[in-house]
PDB file of C-alpha atoms in Angstrom:
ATOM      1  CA  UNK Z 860      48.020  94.118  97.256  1.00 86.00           C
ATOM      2  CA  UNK Z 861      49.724  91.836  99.976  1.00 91.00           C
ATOM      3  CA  UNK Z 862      46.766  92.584 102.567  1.00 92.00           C
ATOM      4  CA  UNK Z 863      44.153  91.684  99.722  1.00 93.00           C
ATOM      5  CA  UNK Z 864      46.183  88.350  99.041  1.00 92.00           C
ATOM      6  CA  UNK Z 865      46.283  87.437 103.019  1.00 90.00           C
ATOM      7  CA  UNK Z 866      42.687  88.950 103.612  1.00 91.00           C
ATOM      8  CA  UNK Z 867      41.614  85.957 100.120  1.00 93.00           C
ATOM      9  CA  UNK Z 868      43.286  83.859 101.321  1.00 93.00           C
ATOM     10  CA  UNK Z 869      42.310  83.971 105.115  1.00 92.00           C
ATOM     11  CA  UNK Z 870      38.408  83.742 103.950  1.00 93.00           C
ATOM     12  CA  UNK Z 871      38.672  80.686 102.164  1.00 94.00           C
ATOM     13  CA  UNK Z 872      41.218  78.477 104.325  1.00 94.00           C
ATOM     14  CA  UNK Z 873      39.249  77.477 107.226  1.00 95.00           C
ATOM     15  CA  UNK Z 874      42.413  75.782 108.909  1.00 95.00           C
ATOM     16  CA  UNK Z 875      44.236  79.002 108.838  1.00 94.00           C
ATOM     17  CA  UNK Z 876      41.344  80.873 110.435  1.00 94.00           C
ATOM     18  CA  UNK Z 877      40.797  77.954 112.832  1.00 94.00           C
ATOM     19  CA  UNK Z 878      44.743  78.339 113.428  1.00 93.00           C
ATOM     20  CA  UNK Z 879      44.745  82.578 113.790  1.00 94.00           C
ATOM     21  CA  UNK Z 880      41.912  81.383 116.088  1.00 94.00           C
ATOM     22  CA  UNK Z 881      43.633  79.553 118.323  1.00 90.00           C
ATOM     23  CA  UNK Z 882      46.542  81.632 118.593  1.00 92.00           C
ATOM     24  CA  UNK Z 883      44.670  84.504 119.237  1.00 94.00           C
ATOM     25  CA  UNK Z 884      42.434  82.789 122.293  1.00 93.00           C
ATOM     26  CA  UNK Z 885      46.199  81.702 123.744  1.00 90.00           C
ATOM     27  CA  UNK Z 886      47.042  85.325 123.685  1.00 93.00           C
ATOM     28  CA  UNK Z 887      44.020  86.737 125.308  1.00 95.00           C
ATOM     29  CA  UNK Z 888      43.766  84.290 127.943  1.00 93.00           C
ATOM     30  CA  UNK Z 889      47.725  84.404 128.883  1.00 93.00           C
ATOM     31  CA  UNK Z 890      46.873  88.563 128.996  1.00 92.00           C
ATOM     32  CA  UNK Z 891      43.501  88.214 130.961  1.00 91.00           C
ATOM     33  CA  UNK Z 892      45.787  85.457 133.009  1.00 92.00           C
ATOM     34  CA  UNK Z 893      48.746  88.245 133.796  1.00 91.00           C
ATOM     35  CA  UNK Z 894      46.148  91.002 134.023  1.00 89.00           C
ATOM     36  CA  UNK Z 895      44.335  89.323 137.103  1.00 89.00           C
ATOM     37  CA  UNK Z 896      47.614  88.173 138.927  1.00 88.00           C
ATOM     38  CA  UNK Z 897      48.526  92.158 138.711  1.00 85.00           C
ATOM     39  CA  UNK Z 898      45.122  93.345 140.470  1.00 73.00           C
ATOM     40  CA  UNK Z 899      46.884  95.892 141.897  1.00 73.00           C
ATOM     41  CA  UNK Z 900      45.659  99.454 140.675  1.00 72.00           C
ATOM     42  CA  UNK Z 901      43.276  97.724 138.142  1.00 68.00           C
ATOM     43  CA  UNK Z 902      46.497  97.323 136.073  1.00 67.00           C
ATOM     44  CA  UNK Z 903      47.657 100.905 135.898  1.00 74.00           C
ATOM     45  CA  UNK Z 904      51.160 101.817 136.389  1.00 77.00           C
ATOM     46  CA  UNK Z 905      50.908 104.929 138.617  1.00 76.00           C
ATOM     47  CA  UNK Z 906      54.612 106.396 137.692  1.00 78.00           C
ATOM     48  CA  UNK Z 907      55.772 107.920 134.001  1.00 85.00           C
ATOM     49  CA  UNK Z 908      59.076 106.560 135.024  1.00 89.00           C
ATOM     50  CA  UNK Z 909      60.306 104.432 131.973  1.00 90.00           C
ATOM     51  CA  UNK Z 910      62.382 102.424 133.754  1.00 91.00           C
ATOM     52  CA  UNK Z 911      59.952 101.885 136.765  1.00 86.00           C
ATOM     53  CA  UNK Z 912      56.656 100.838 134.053  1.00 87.00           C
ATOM     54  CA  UNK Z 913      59.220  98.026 132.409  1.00 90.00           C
ATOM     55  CA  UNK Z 914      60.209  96.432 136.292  1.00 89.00           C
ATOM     56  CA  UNK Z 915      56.318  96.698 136.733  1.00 87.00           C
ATOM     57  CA  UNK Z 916      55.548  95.184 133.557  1.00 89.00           C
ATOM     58  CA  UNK Z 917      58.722  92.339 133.861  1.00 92.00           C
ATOM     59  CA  UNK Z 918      57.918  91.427 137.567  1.00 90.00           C
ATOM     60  CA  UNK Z 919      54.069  91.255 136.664  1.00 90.00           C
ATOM     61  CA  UNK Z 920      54.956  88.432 133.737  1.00 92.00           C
ATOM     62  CA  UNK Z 921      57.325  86.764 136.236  1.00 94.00           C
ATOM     63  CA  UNK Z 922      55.306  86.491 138.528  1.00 90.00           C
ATOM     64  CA  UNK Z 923      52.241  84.954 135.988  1.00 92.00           C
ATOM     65  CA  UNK Z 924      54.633  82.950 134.558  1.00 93.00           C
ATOM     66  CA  UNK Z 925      55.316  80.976 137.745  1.00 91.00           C
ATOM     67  CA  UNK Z 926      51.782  80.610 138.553  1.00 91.00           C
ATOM     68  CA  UNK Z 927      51.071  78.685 135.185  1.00 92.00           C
ATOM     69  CA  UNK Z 928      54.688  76.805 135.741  1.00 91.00           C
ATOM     70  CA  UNK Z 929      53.529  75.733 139.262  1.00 89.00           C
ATOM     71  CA  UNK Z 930      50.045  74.667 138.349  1.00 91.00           C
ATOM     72  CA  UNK Z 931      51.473  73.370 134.889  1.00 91.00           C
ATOM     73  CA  UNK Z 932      53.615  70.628 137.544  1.00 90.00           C
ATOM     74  CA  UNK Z 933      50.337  69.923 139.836  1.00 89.00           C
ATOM     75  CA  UNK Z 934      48.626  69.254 136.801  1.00 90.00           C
ATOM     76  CA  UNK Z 935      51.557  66.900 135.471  1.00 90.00           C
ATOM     77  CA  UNK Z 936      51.732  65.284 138.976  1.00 89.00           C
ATOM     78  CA  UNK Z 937      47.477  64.615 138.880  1.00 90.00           C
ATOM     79  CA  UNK Z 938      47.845  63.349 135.472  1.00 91.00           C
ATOM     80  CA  UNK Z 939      51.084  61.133 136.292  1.00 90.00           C
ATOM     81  CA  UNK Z 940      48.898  59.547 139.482  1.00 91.00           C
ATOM     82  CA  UNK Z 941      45.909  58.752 137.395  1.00 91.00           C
ATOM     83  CA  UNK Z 942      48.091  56.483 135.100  1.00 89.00           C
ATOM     84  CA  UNK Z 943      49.998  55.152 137.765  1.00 90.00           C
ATOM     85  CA  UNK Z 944      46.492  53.940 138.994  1.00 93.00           C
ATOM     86  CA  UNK Z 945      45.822  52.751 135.923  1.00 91.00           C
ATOM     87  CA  UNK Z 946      43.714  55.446 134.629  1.00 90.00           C
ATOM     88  CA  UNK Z 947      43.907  56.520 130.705  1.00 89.00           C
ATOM     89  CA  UNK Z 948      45.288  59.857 130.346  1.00 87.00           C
ATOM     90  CA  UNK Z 949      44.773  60.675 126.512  1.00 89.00           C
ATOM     91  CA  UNK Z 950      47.076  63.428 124.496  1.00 87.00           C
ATOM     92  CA  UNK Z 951      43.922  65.180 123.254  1.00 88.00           C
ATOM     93  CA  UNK Z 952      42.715  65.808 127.112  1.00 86.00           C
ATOM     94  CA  UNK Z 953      46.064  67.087 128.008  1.00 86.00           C
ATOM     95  CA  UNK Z 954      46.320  69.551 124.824  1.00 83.00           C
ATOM     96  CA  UNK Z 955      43.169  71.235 126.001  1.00 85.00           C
ATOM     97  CA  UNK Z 956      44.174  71.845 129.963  1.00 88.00           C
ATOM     98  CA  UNK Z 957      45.049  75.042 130.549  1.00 89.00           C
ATOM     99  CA  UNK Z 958      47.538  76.233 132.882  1.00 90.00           C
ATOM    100  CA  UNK Z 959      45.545  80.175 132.928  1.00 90.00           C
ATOM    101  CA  UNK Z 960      43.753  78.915 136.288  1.00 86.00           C
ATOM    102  CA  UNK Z 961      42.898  81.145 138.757  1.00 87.00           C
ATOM    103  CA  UNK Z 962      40.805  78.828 141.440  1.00 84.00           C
ATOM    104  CA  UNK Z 963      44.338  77.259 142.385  1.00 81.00           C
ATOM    105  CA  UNK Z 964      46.116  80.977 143.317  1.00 83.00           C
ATOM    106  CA  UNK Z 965      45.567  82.710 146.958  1.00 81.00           C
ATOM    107  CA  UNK Z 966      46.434  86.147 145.948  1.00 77.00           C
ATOM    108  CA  UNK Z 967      45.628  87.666 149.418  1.00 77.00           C
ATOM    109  CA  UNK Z 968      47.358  86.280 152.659  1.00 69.00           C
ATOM    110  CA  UNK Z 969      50.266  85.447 154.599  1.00 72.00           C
ATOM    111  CA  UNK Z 970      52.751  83.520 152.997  1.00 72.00           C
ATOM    112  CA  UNK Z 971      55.353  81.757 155.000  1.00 76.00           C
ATOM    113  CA  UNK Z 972      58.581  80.629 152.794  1.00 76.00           C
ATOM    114  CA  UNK Z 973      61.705  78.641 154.754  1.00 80.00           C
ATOM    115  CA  UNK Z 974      64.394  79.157 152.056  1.00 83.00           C
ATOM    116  CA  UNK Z 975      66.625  76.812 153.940  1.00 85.00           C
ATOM    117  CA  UNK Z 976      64.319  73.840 153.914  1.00 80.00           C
ATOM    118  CA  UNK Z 977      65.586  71.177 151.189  1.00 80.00           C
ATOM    119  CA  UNK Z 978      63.728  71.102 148.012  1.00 74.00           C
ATOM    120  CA  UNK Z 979      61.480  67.531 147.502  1.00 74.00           C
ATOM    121  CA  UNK Z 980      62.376  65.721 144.213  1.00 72.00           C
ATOM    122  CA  UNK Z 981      59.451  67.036 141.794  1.00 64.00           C
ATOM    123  CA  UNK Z 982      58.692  64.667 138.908  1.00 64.00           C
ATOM    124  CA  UNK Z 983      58.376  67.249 136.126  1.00 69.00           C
ATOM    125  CA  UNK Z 984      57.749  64.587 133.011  1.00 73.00           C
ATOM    126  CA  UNK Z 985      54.355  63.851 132.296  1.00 73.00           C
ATOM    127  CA  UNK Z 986      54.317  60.092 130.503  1.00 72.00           C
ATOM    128  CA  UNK Z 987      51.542  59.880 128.661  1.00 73.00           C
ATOM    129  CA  UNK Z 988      52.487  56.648 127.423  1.00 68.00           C
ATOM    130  CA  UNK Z 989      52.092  55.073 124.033  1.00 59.00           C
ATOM    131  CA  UNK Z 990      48.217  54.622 123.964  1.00 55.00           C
ATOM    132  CA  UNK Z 991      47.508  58.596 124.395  1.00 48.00           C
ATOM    133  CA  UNK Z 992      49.629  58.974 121.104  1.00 49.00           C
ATOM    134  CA  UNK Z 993      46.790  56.693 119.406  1.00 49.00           C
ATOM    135  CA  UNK Z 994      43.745  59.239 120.755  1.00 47.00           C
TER     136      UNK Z 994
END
């Protein structure tokens, strides 16, 4: 009876299918996202060890999730420029960036990390001022 009354009521509410929709792209492209950051093995974990698939599994998302946090600031610090040059940055432009890119991410190479060089401040708000609320 309950799946009948979701199935109803999903066919005839287009914003609730537009909304299952949308959630449902976000998922698949955050899993097709954290699926090509862990090329390694085409995304099989080799061992049956429990505790070795989860660390797989939990460094894999970290990983991703730093990825989209890092390009998530360059886009923030693009976006920030443009209306500092007087550029118009609108709300509805920002909502559709995604921070799934893979163009942006060298996955093979040498990486070279100084853990003692200081940090440079890293503007993390994006303003989007008041005009982008009226887009």
């Amino acid at each position: 009876m309950i799946r009948t009354m979701v199935l109803l009521r999903y066919v005839s509410d287009a914003l609730l299918r537009e909304n299952i929709t949308r959630a449902t792209n976000m998922v698949e492209s955050y899993n097709n996202f954290a699926k090509w950051i862990g090329f390694g093995s085409n995304g099989v974990i080799a061992g049956n060890d429990p505790e070795g698939q989860e660390k797989a599994i939990k460094f894999n998302t970290l990983v991703a999730d730093l990825v989209m946090y890092q390009t998530t600031l360059d886009m923030s610090l693009v976006l920030n420029q443009l209306r500092s040059e007087g550029q118009a940055v609108h709300r509805a432009d920002a909502a559709i960036m995604s921070p799934y890119q893979e163009d942006n991410v060298r996955r093979f190479g040498d990486y070279i990390y100084d853990l003692n060089a200081p940090l440079d401040d890293m503007e993390v708000h994006l303003d989007l001022g008041e005009e982008a609320d009226a887009a």
